[in-house]
GROMACS .gro file of C-alpha atoms in nm:
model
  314
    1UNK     CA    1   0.324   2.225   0.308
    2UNK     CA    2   0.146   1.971   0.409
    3UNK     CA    3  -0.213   2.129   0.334
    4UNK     CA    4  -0.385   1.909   0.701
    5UNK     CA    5  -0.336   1.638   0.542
    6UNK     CA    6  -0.139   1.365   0.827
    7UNK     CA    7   0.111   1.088   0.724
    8UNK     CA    8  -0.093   0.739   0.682
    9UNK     CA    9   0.102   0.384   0.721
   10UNK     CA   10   0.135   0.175   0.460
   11UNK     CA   11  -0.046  -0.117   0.563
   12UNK     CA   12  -0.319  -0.364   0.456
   13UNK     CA   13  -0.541  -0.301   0.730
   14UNK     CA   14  -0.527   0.100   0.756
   15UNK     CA   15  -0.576   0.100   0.329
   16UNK     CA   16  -0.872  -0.194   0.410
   17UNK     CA   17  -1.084   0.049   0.668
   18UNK     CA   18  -1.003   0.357   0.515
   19UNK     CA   19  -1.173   0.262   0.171
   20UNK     CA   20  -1.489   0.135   0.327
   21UNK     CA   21  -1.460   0.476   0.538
   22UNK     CA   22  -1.493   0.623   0.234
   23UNK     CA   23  -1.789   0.376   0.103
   24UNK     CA   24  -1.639   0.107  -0.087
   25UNK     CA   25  -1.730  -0.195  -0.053
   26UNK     CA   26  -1.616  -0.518  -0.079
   27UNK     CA   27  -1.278  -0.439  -0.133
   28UNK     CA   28  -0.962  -0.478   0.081
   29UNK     CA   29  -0.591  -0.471   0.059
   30UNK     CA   30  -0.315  -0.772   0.122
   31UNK     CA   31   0.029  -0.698   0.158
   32UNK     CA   32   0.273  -0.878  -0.060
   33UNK     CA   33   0.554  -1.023   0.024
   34UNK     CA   34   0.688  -1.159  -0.272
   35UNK     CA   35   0.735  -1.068  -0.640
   36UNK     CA   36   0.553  -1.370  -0.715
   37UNK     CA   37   0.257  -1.370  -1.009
   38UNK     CA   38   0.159  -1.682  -0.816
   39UNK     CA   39   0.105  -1.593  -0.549
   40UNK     CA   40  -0.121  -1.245  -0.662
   41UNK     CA   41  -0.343  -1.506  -0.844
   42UNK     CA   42  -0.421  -1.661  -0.514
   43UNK     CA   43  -0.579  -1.383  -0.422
   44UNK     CA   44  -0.817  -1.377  -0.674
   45UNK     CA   45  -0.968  -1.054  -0.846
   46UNK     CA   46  -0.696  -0.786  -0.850
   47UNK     CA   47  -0.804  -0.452  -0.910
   48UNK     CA   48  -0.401  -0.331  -0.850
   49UNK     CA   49  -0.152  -0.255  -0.662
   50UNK     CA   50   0.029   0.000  -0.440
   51UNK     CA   51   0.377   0.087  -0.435
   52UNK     CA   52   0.593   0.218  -0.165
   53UNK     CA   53   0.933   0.366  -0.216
   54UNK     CA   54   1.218   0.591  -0.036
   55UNK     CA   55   1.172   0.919  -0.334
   56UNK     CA   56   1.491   0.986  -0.464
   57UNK     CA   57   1.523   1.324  -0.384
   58UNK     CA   58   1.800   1.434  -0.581
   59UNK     CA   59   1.659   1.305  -0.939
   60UNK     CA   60   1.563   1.545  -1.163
   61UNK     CA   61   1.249   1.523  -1.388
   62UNK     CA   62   1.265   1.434  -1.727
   63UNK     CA   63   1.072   1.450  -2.056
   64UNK     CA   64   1.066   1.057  -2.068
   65UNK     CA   65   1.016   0.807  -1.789
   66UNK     CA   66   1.304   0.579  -1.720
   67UNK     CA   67   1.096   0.278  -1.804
   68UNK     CA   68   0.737   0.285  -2.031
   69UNK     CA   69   0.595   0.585  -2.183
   70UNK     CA   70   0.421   0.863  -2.071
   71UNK     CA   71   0.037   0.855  -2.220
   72UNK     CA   72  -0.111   1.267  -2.217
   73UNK     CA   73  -0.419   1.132  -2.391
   74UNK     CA   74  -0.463   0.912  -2.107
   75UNK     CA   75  -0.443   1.165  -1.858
   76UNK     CA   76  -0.758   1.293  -1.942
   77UNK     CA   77  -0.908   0.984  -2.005
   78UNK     CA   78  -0.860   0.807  -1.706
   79UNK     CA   79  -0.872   0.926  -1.345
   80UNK     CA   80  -0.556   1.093  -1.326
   81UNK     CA   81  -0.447   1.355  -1.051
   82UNK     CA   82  -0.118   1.513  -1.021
   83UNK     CA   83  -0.016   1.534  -0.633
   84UNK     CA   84  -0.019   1.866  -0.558
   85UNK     CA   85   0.029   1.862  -0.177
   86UNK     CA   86   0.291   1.632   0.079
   87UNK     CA   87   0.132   1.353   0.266
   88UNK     CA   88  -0.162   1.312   0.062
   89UNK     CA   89   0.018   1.036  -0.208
   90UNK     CA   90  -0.186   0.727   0.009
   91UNK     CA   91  -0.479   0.777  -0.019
   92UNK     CA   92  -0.425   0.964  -0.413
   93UNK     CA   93  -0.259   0.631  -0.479
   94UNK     CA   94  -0.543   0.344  -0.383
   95UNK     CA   95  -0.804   0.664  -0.514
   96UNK     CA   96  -0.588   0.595  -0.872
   97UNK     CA   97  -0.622   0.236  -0.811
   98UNK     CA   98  -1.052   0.244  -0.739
   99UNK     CA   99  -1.184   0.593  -0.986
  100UNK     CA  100  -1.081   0.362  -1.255
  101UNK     CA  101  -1.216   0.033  -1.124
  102UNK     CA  102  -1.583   0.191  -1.089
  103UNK     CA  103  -1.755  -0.076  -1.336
  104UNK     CA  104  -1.625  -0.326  -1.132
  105UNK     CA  105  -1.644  -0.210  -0.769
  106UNK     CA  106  -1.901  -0.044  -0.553
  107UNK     CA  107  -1.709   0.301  -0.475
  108UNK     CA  108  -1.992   0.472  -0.280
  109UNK     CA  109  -2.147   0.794  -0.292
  110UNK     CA  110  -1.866   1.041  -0.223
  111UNK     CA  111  -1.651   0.883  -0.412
  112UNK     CA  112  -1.878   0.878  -0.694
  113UNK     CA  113  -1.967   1.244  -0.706
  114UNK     CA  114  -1.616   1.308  -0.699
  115UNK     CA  115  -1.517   1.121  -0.973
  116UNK     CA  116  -1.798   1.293  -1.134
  117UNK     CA  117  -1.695   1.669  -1.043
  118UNK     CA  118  -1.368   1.586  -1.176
  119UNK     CA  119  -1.389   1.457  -1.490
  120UNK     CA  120  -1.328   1.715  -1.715
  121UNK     CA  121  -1.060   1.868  -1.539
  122UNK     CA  122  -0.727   1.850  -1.586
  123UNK     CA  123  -0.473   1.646  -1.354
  124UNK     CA  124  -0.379   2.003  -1.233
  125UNK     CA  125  -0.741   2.091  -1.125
  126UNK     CA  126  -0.803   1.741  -1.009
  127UNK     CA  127  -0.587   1.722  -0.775
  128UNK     CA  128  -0.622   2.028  -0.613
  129UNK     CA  129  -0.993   1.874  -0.604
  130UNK     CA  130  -0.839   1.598  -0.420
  131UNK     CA  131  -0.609   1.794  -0.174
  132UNK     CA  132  -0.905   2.032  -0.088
  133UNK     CA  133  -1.212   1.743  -0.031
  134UNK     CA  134  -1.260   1.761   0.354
  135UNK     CA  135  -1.477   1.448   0.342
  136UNK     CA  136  -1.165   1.263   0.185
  137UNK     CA  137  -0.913   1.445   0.412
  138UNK     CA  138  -1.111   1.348   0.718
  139UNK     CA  139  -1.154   1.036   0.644
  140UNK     CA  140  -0.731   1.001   0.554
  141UNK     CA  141  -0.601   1.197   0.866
  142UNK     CA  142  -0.860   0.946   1.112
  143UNK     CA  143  -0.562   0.672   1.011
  144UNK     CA  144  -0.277   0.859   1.089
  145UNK     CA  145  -0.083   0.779   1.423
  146UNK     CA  146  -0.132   1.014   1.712
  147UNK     CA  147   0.117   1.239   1.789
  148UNK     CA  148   0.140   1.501   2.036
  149UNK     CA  149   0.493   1.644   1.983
  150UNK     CA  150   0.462   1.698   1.541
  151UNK     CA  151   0.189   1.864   1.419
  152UNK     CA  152   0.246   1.684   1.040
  153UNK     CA  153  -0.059   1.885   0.871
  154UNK     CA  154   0.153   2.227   0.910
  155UNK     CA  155   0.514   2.049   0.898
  156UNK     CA  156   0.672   2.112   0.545
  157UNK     CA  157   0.931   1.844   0.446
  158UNK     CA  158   1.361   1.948   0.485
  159UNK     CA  159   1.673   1.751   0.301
  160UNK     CA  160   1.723   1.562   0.636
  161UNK     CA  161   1.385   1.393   0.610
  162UNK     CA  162   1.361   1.027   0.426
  163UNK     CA  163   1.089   1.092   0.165
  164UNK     CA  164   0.866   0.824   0.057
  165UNK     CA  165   0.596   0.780  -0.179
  166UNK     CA  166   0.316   0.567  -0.300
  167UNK     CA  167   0.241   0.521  -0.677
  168UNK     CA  168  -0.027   0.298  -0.832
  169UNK     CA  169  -0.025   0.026  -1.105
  170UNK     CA  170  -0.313  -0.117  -1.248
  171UNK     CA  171  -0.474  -0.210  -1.584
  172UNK     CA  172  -0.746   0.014  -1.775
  173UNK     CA  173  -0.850  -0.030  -2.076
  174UNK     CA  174  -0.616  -0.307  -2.087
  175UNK     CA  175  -0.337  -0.119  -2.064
  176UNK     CA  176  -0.089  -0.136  -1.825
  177UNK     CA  177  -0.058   0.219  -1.603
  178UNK     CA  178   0.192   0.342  -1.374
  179UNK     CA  179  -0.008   0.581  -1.163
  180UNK     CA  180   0.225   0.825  -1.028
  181UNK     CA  181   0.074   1.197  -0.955
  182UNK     CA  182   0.418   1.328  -0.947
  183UNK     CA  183   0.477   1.248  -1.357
  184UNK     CA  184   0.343   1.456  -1.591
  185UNK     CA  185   0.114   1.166  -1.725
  186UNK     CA  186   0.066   0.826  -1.695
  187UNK     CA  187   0.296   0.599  -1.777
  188UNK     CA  188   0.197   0.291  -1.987
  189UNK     CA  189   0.394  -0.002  -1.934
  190UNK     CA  190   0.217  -0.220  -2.265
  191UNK     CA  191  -0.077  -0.395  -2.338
  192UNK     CA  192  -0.218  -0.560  -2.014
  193UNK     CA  193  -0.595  -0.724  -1.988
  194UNK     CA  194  -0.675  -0.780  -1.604
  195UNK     CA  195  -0.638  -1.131  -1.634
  196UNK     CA  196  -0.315  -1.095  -1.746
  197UNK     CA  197  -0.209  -0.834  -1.482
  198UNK     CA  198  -0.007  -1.071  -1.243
  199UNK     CA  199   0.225  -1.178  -1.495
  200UNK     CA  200   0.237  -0.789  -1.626
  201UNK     CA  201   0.307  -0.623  -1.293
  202UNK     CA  202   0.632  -0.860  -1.196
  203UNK     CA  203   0.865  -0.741  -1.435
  204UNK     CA  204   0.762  -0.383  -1.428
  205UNK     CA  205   0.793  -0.355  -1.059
  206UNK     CA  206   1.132  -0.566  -1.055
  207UNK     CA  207   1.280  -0.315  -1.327
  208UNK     CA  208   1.199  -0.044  -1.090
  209UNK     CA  209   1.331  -0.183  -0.795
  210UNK     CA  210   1.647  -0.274  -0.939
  211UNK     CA  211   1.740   0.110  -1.005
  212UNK     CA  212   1.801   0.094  -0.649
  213UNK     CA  213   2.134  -0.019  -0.450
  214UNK     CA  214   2.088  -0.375  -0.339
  215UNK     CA  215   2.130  -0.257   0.016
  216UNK     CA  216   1.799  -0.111  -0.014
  217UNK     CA  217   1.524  -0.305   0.096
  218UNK     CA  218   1.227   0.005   0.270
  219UNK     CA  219   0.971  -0.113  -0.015
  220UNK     CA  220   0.638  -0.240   0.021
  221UNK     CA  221   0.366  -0.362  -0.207
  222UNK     CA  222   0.015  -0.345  -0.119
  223UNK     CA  223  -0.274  -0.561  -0.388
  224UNK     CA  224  -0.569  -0.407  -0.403
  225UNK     CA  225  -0.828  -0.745  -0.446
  226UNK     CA  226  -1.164  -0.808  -0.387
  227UNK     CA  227  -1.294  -0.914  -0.028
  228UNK     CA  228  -1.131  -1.257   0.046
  229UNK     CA  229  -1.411  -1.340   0.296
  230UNK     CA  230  -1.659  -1.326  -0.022
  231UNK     CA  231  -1.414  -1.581  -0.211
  232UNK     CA  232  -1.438  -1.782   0.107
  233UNK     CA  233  -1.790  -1.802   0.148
  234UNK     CA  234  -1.833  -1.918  -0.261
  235UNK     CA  235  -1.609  -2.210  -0.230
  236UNK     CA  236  -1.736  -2.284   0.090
  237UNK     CA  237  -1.372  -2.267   0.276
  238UNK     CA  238  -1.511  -2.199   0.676
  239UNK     CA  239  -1.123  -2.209   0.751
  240UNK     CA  240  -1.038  -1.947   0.544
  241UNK     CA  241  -1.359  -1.675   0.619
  242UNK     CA  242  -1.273  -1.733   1.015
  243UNK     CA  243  -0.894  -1.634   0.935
  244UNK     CA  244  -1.015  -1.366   0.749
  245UNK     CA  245  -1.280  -1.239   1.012
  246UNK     CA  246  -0.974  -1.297   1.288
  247UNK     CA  247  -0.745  -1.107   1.079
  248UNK     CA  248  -1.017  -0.812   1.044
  249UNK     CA  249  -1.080  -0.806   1.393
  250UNK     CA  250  -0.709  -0.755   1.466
  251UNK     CA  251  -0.687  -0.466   1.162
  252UNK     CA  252  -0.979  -0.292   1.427
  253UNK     CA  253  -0.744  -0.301   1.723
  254UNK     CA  254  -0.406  -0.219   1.523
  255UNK     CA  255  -0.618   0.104   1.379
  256UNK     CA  256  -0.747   0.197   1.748
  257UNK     CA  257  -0.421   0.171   1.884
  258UNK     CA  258  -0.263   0.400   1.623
  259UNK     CA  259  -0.532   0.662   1.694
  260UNK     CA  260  -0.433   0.635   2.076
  261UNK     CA  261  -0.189   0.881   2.262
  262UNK     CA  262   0.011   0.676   2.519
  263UNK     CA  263   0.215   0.999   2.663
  264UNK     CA  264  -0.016   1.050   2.980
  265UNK     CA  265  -0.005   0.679   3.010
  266UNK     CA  266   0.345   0.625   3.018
  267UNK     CA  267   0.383   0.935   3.194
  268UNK     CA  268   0.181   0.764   3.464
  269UNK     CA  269   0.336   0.412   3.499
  270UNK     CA  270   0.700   0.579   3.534
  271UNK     CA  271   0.580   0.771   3.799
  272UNK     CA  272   0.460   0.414   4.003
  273UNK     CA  273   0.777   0.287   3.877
  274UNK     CA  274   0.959   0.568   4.018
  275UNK     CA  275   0.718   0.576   4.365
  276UNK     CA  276   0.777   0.153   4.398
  277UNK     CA  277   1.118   0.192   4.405
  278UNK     CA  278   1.154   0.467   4.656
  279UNK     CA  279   0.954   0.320   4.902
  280UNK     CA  280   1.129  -0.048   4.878
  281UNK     CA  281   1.455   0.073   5.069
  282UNK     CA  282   1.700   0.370   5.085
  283UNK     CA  283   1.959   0.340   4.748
  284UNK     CA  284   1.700   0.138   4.584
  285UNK     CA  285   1.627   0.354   4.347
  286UNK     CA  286   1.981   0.477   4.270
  287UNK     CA  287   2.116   0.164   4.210
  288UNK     CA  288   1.806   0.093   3.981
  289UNK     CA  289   1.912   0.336   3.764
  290UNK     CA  290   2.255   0.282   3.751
  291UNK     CA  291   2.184  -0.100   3.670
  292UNK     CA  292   1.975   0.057   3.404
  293UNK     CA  293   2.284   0.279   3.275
  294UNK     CA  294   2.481  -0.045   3.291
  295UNK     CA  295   2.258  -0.302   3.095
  296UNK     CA  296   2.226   0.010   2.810
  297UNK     CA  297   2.608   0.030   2.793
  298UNK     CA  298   2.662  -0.345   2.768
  299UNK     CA  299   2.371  -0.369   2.490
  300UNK     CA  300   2.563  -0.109   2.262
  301UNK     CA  301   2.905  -0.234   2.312
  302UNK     CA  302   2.746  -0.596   2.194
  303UNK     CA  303   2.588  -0.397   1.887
  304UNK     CA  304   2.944  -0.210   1.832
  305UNK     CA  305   3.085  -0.552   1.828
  306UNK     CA  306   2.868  -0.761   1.636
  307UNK     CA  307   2.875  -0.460   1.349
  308UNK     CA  308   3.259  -0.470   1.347
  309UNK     CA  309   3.255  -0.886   1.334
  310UNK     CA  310   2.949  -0.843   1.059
  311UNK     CA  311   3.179  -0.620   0.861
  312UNK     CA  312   3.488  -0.854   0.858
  313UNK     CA  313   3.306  -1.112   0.686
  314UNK     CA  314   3.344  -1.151   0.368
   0.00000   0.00000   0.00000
């Protein structure tokens, strides 16, 4: 089960405002496009990153990772927290990402205390800790999309559903960790200071793509960096701190919009529809639909075709 915890998007500006929800500060997310250790150094400090995957449902667990090693001693050095509840693995990922950044960024109060609680526990006990913190859970579920048809915080997961999850990478005590509360333990991928973490992460994250079929492309890859308006403001880039500001102001009305229900509204303008086009003439509104029926049934036999001439080609 799902525990009340809602299904969160993977997306720069839902991870950006949910942190600083949570009281961390000067910290945001950028999603990546490209495997590209280039183009993470461009964004300047990485803490690291967040990885998004279709779970293979099928694959068994085993006493050895299929790339790396798994590190017990680490999980109980490090903030570590097995998953221990569906639809929580966001927020537990950039959490796994920021508890073990706390010399370097400004986590807030609750976040702090947590951390704190935790510490001696075990990844068991921690993440139970996790699954059961209502100011974290609040905060998580205020970023989920509104839905009045699926209530996802009592909805339990069947074989038909397309499962995905969200593990962490980043370096501590320059090593490089696979974050993944599903494993037993971390998973160290080598030595890895943070400067070195761009050129660290490629590989490791190309080796695990790869396991896939090349057909498969639902990833995405989230860097976890510092503020980029603060970057622009030092080297005195105006350009770049308005883009930024324009970019945050559109996170703001993306995250509004997913907290929105649009049933009654929709409801509402097919009713006008439906009212306009009985009063224009009698038939008008039958032949409306049936012109409807007609475009649908011409855009799926171009679809049927173009798949059949896509398949041909060689």
């Amino acid at each position: 089960m799902s525990g009340g915890w809602n299904t969160i998007e993977s997306d720069a500006g839902v991870f950006t405002y949910l942190i600083e929800k949570l009281g961390v500060k000067d910290v945001q997310f950028e999603e990546l496009v490209t495997l590209d250790s280039e183009e993470l150094r461009r964004l300047g400090k990485i803490y690291g990153v967040i990885f998004l995957f279709k779970y293979p449902t099928g694959e068994e667990r085993s006493d050895t990772p299929r790339d790396g090693i798994f590190d017990h001693d680490a999980a109980n050095s490090i903030f570590f927290a097995a998953q221990t509840i569906q639809n929580a693995c966001g927020t537990q990922a950039l959490l796994s990402v920021l508890l073990n950044k706390d010399g370097e960024v400004h986590i807030g109060k609750d976040l702090k205390e947590f951390k704190e609680f935790t510490q001696e526990f075990p990844p068991e006990f921690r993440g139970e800790t996790l699954s059961n913190s209502d100011v974290i859970r609040e905060v998580h579920n205020s970023f989920a999309r509104s839905s009045p048809f699926i209530d996802e915080t009592q909805r339990t997961a069947t074989e038909d559903d397309d499962v995905y999850h969200f593990i962490a990478y980043t370096s501590v005590n320059n090593i490089l960790y696979e974050l993944d509360g599903l494993q037993p333990a971390p998973i160290s991928h080598g030595p890895c200071t943070p400067q070195k973490f761009p050129d660290a992460i490629v590989p490791v994250l190309q080796r695990r793509i790869n396991r896939y079929p090349a057909t498969e492309i639902r990833f995405n890859l989230l860097a976890c960096v510092q503020d980029q308006r603060i970057r622009a403001r030092e080297i005195g880039d105006q350009e770049a701190l308005e883009e930024q500001e324009e970019k945050r102001s559109a996170w703001l009305w993306e995250n509004a919009l997913r907290r929105h229900n649009f049933v009654g509204f929709v409801g509402e303008l097919m009713k006008g529809v439906v009212k306009a086009k009985l009063a224009q003439s009698e038939g008008a509104y039958d032949k409306w639909i049936e012109d409807g029926k007609a475009k649908t049934r011409k855009r799926m036999e171009d679809k049927r075709k173009q798949g059949i001439a896509s398949d041909g080609i060689d």
